[in-house]
Amino acid sequence: MRQAQVEQQGRGRIEDRRTDFPALQQMIHGHSLVYLDSAASSQMPGSVIETIARYQRNDHANVHRGVHTLSHRATDAYEGARDKVRNFVNAASRSEVIFTSGTTESINLVAQSYCRPLLRAGDSVLISHLEHHSNIVPWQLLCEQTAAELRVVPIDEQGQLDMPALARMFDEKVRMVAVAHVSNALGTINPVREIIALARQRDVPVLLDGAQGVPHMAIDVQELDCDFYAFSGHKMYAPTGVGVLYGRESLLDAMPPYQGGGDMILEVSFTGTTYNELPYKFEAGTPNISGVIGLGAAIDYLQSIGMLAIARHEKALLAYLMDELQKISGIRLIGTAPHKASVQSFMLDNIHPHDLGTILDHQGIAIRTGHHCAMPVMQHFAVPGTARASLGLYNNRDDIDRLVAALHQAKQIFS
Ligand code: 7TS
């Protein structure tokens, strides 16, 4: 039913959407831009840029606190974006949608506000070897603060979680599980339903780092049955500095505030302060109003295409990317799990990834090189870093052909 709804929303040919993105219509070093770095940050369509500009020009005021017209307009647009997010990830209620500055803040919020009061010395938090630093360091900090243990589920040579090891490590000491939905360095789509089912048996909450999930597939937090889902606006065609924490209402309700300040209170006095209801309890201070409104516009945009259409398009493109890369002699693909989304890391001969990135940039091709904020993944594959091509809805086969041609040129330069 929900699947049909998500499908129905789509219209138009996805191949024609590239022109919606002003940044993609430029030349870099004399070549038309090929943008293959959407996993780091995606470009914004004109509709998002214009929505933000319109708000800044006409409607800007602080939210939730004015009786005047502009403040009403800003509040309506800000809270309207919350309804859009609720619908987009199918949260049960708008109380479960917390606006944050991004995935990083969403994860830190859960670590400090949910876990810190709960954890005792000897308890464990379970994460995996393929996490972004944002889903490692907040848990390390928490473990230092509480004398809890951080357990790391290993990965195999294809970049998949070792699920039997996960099951073995999941004993009664584990109080929290936090894993990526999709790995940013490898593209692996983790078997999150299986992980959540295991956690349910033990009544342990699961946080999914959805930074690389939300832009590429339809997300239904109720169907996933996760407890927390964290994501960033700037990887889903919205601006930087805004993100979301979805949390199950019963858990959010029981959690203390993460930060204190304006908007998160009902009443303040020196004898005691009472906190605001959800979701405001977790939104202290003036929020990123224009960013949130931009996020709402990005959701409108994504829904106008349809997440299933986007997923289909990117899946076919990733298969083409992997096939074409594999034809190049001297290439080593890093991250070859059967279930992947929109990312391919690789090494070419013994060319340093940074050199490769620079040569590609001179051809107008933007990829990311380095450790991708996933140093343990690099350690696992015994490489200092990789070159990484990552896809967005605006990419096409021509982009991949340009990348492959430029890689052949790089080989010649270094041979
Ligand atoms: N989790 C994952 C899986 C990510 O890919 C990223 C950012 C984050 C968390 C952090 O998101 P933020 O918006 O709070 O910074 N990933 C990347 C990347 O792959 N290249 O640059 C940033």
CSV table of N, CA, C and O in Angstrom, one decimal, residues 349-398:
chain,number,residue,atom,x,y,z
A,349,ASP,N,46.0,0.7,-10.5
A,349,ASP,CA,47.5,0.4,-10.4
A,349,ASP,C,48.0,0.9,-9.1
A,349,ASP,O,47.4,0.6,-8.1
A,350,ASN,N,49.2,1.5,-9.1
A,350,ASN,CA,49.7,2.0,-7.9
A,350,ASN,C,49.6,3.6,-7.8
A,350,ASN,O,50.4,4.2,-7.1
A,351,ILE,N,48.6,4.1,-8.5
A,351,ILE,CA,48.5,5.6,-8.5
A,351,ILE,C,47.8,6.0,-7.2
A,351,ILE,O,46.8,5.4,-6.8
A,352,HIS,N,48.4,7.0,-6.6
A,352,HIS,CA,47.8,7.4,-5.3
A,352,HIS,C,46.4,8.0,-5.6
A,352,HIS,O,46.3,8.8,-6.5
A,353,PRO,N,45.4,7.7,-4.8
A,353,PRO,CA,44.1,8.2,-5.0
A,353,PRO,C,44.0,9.7,-5.2
A,353,PRO,O,43.2,10.2,-6.0
A,354,HIS,N,44.8,10.5,-4.4
A,354,HIS,CA,44.8,11.9,-4.5
A,354,HIS,C,45.3,12.4,-5.9
A,354,HIS,O,44.7,13.3,-6.5
A,355,ASP,N,46.3,11.7,-6.4
A,355,ASP,CA,46.8,12.1,-7.8
A,355,ASP,C,45.7,11.8,-8.8
A,355,ASP,O,45.5,12.6,-9.7
A,356,LEU,N,45.0,10.6,-8.6
A,356,LEU,CA,44.0,10.3,-9.5
A,356,LEU,C,42.8,11.3,-9.5
A,356,LEU,O,42.4,11.8,-10.5
A,357,GLY,N,42.5,11.8,-8.3
A,357,GLY,CA,41.4,12.8,-8.1
A,357,GLY,C,41.8,14.1,-8.8
A,357,GLY,O,40.9,14.7,-9.4
A,358,THR,N,43.1,14.4,-8.7
A,358,THR,CA,43.5,15.7,-9.3
A,358,THR,C,43.5,15.6,-10.8
A,358,THR,O,43.0,16.5,-11.5
A,359,ILE,N,43.9,14.5,-11.4
A,359,ILE,CA,43.9,14.3,-12.8
A,359,ILE,C,42.4,14.3,-13.3
A,359,ILE,O,42.1,15.0,-14.3
A,360,LEU,N,41.6,13.7,-12.6
A,360,LEU,CA,40.2,13.6,-13.0
A,360,LEU,C,39.5,15.0,-12.9
A,360,LEU,O,38.8,15.4,-13.8
A,361,ASP,N,39.9,15.8,-11.9
A,361,ASP,CA,39.4,17.2,-11.8
A,361,ASP,C,39.8,18.0,-13.0
A,361,ASP,O,39.0,18.8,-13.5
A,362,HIS,N,41.0,17.8,-13.5
A,362,HIS,CA,41.4,18.5,-14.7
A,362,HIS,C,40.6,18.1,-16.0
A,362,HIS,O,40.5,18.9,-16.9
A,363,GLN,N,39.9,17.0,-15.9
A,363,GLN,CA,38.9,16.6,-17.0
A,363,GLN,C,37.5,17.0,-16.6
A,363,GLN,O,36.6,16.6,-17.3
A,364,GLY,N,37.3,17.8,-15.5
A,364,GLY,CA,36.0,18.2,-15.1
A,364,GLY,C,35.2,17.1,-14.4
A,364,GLY,O,34.0,17.2,-14.2
A,365,ILE,N,35.9,16.1,-13.9
A,365,ILE,CA,35.2,15.0,-13.2
A,365,ILE,C,35.5,15.1,-11.7
A,365,ILE,O,36.7,15.0,-11.2
A,366,ALA,N,34.4,15.2,-10.9
A,366,ALA,CA,34.6,15.3,-9.4
A,366,ALA,C,34.3,14.0,-8.8
A,366,ALA,O,33.2,13.4,-8.9
A,367,ILE,N,35.4,13.4,-8.2
A,367,ILE,CA,35.2,12.2,-7.3
A,367,ILE,C,35.8,12.6,-5.9
A,367,ILE,O,36.5,13.6,-5.8
A,368,ARG,N,35.6,11.7,-5.0
A,368,ARG,CA,36.2,11.9,-3.7
A,368,ARG,C,37.4,10.9,-3.5
A,368,ARG,O,37.2,9.8,-4.0
A,369,THR,N,38.5,11.4,-2.9
A,369,THR,CA,39.6,10.5,-2.7
A,369,THR,C,39.9,10.6,-1.2
A,369,THR,O,39.7,11.7,-0.6
A,370,GLY,N,40.5,9.5,-0.6
A,370,GLY,CA,41.0,9.6,0.8
A,370,GLY,C,40.3,8.5,1.6
A,370,GLY,O,39.9,7.5,1.0
A,371,HIS,N,40.2,8.7,2.9
A,371,HIS,CA,39.6,7.7,3.7
A,371,HIS,C,38.1,7.8,3.9
A,371,HIS,O,37.5,6.9,4.5
A,372,HIS,N,37.5,8.8,3.4
A,372,HIS,CA,36.0,9.0,3.4
A,372,HIS,C,35.5,8.9,4.8
A,372,HIS,O,34.3,8.5,5.0
A,373,CYS,N,36.3,9.4,5.8
A,373,CYS,CA,35.8,9.4,7.2
A,373,CYS,C,35.4,8.0,7.6
A,373,CYS,O,34.5,7.8,8.4
A,374,ALA,N,36.1,7.0,7.1
A,374,ALA,CA,35.9,5.6,7.5
A,374,ALA,C,37.3,4.9,7.5
A,374,ALA,O,37.5,4.0,6.8
A,375,MET,N,38.1,5.4,8.4
A,375,MET,CA,39.5,4.9,8.5
A,375,MET,C,39.6,3.4,8.8
A,375,MET,O,40.4,2.7,8.2
A,376,PRO,N,38.7,2.9,9.7
A,376,PRO,CA,38.7,1.5,9.9
A,376,PRO,C,38.5,0.6,8.6
A,376,PRO,O,39.0,-0.5,8.5
A,377,VAL,N,37.7,1.2,7.7
A,377,VAL,CA,37.4,0.4,6.5
A,377,VAL,C,38.7,0.4,5.7
A,377,VAL,O,39.1,-0.7,5.1
A,378,MET,N,39.4,1.5,5.6
A,378,MET,CA,40.7,1.6,4.9
A,378,MET,C,41.7,0.6,5.5
A,378,MET,O,42.4,-0.1,4.8
A,379,GLN,N,41.7,0.5,6.9
A,379,GLN,CA,42.6,-0.4,7.6
A,379,GLN,C,42.3,-1.8,7.2
A,379,GLN,O,43.2,-2.7,7.0
A,380,HIS,N,41.0,-2.1,7.1
A,380,HIS,CA,40.6,-3.5,6.8
A,380,HIS,C,41.1,-3.9,5.4
A,380,HIS,O,41.5,-5.0,5.2
A,381,PHE,N,41.0,-3.0,4.5
A,381,PHE,CA,41.5,-3.3,3.1
A,381,PHE,C,42.9,-3.0,2.9
A,381,PHE,O,43.4,-3.1,1.8
A,382,ALA,N,43.6,-2.6,4.0
A,382,ALA,CA,45.1,-2.3,3.9
A,382,ALA,C,45.4,-1.2,2.8
A,382,ALA,O,46.3,-1.5,2.0
A,383,VAL,N,44.6,-0.2,2.7
A,383,VAL,CA,44.9,0.9,1.8
A,383,VAL,C,44.9,2.2,2.5
A,383,VAL,O,44.2,2.3,3.6
A,384,PRO,N,45.7,3.2,2.1
A,384,PRO,CA,45.6,4.5,2.8
A,384,PRO,C,44.4,5.3,2.5
A,384,PRO,O,43.9,6.1,3.3
A,385,GLY,N,43.8,5.0,1.4
A,385,GLY,CA,42.5,5.7,1.0
A,385,GLY,C,42.1,5.1,-0.3
A,385,GLY,O,42.8,4.2,-0.9
A,386,THR,N,41.0,5.5,-0.8
A,386,THR,CA,40.5,5.0,-2.1
A,386,THR,C,40.1,6.2,-3.0
A,386,THR,O,39.9,7.3,-2.5
A,387,ALA,N,39.9,5.9,-4.3
A,387,ALA,CA,39.1,6.9,-5.1
A,387,ALA,C,37.7,6.4,-5.0
A,387,ALA,O,37.4,5.1,-5.0
A,388,ARG,N,36.7,7.3,-5.0
A,388,ARG,CA,35.3,6.9,-4.8
A,388,ARG,C,34.4,7.7,-5.8
A,388,ARG,O,34.4,8.9,-5.7
A,389,ALA,N,33.7,6.9,-6.6
A,389,ALA,CA,32.7,7.6,-7.4
A,389,ALA,C,31.3,7.3,-6.8
A,389,ALA,O,31.1,6.1,-6.4
A,390,SER,N,30.5,8.3,-6.6
A,390,SER,CA,29.2,8.1,-6.0
A,390,SER,C,28.2,8.8,-6.8
A,390,SER,O,28.4,9.8,-7.4
A,391,LEU,N,27.0,8.1,-6.9
A,391,LEU,CA,26.0,8.5,-7.8
A,391,LEU,C,24.8,9.3,-7.2
A,391,LEU,O,24.5,9.0,-6.0
A,392,GLY,N,24.2,10.1,-7.9
A,392,GLY,CA,23.0,10.8,-7.6
A,392,GLY,C,22.0,10.6,-8.7
A,392,GLY,O,22.3,10.0,-9.7
A,393,LEU,N,20.8,11.1,-8.5
A,393,LEU,CA,19.7,10.8,-9.4
A,393,LEU,C,20.0,11.5,-10.8
A,393,LEU,O,19.5,11.1,-11.8
A,394,TYR,N,20.9,12.5,-10.7
A,394,TYR,CA,21.2,13.3,-12.0
A,394,TYR,C,22.3,12.6,-12.8
A,394,TYR,O,22.6,13.1,-13.9
A,395,ASN,N,22.9,11.6,-12.4
A,395,ASN,CA,24.0,11.0,-13.2
A,395,ASN,C,23.4,10.1,-14.3
A,395,ASN,O,22.3,9.6,-14.2
A,396,ASN,N,24.3,9.9,-15.3
A,396,ASN,CA,23.8,9.0,-16.4
A,396,ASN,C,25.0,8.2,-16.9
A,396,ASN,O,26.2,8.4,-16.4
A,397,ARG,N,24.8,7.4,-18.0
A,397,ARG,CA,25.9,6.6,-18.5
A,397,ARG,C,27.0,7.4,-19.1
A,397,ARG,O,28.2,7.0,-19.1
A,398,ASP,N,26.7,8.6,-19.6
A,398,ASP,CA,27.7,9.5,-20.2
A,398,ASP,C,28.7,9.8,-19.1
A,398,ASP,O,29.9,9.9,-19.4
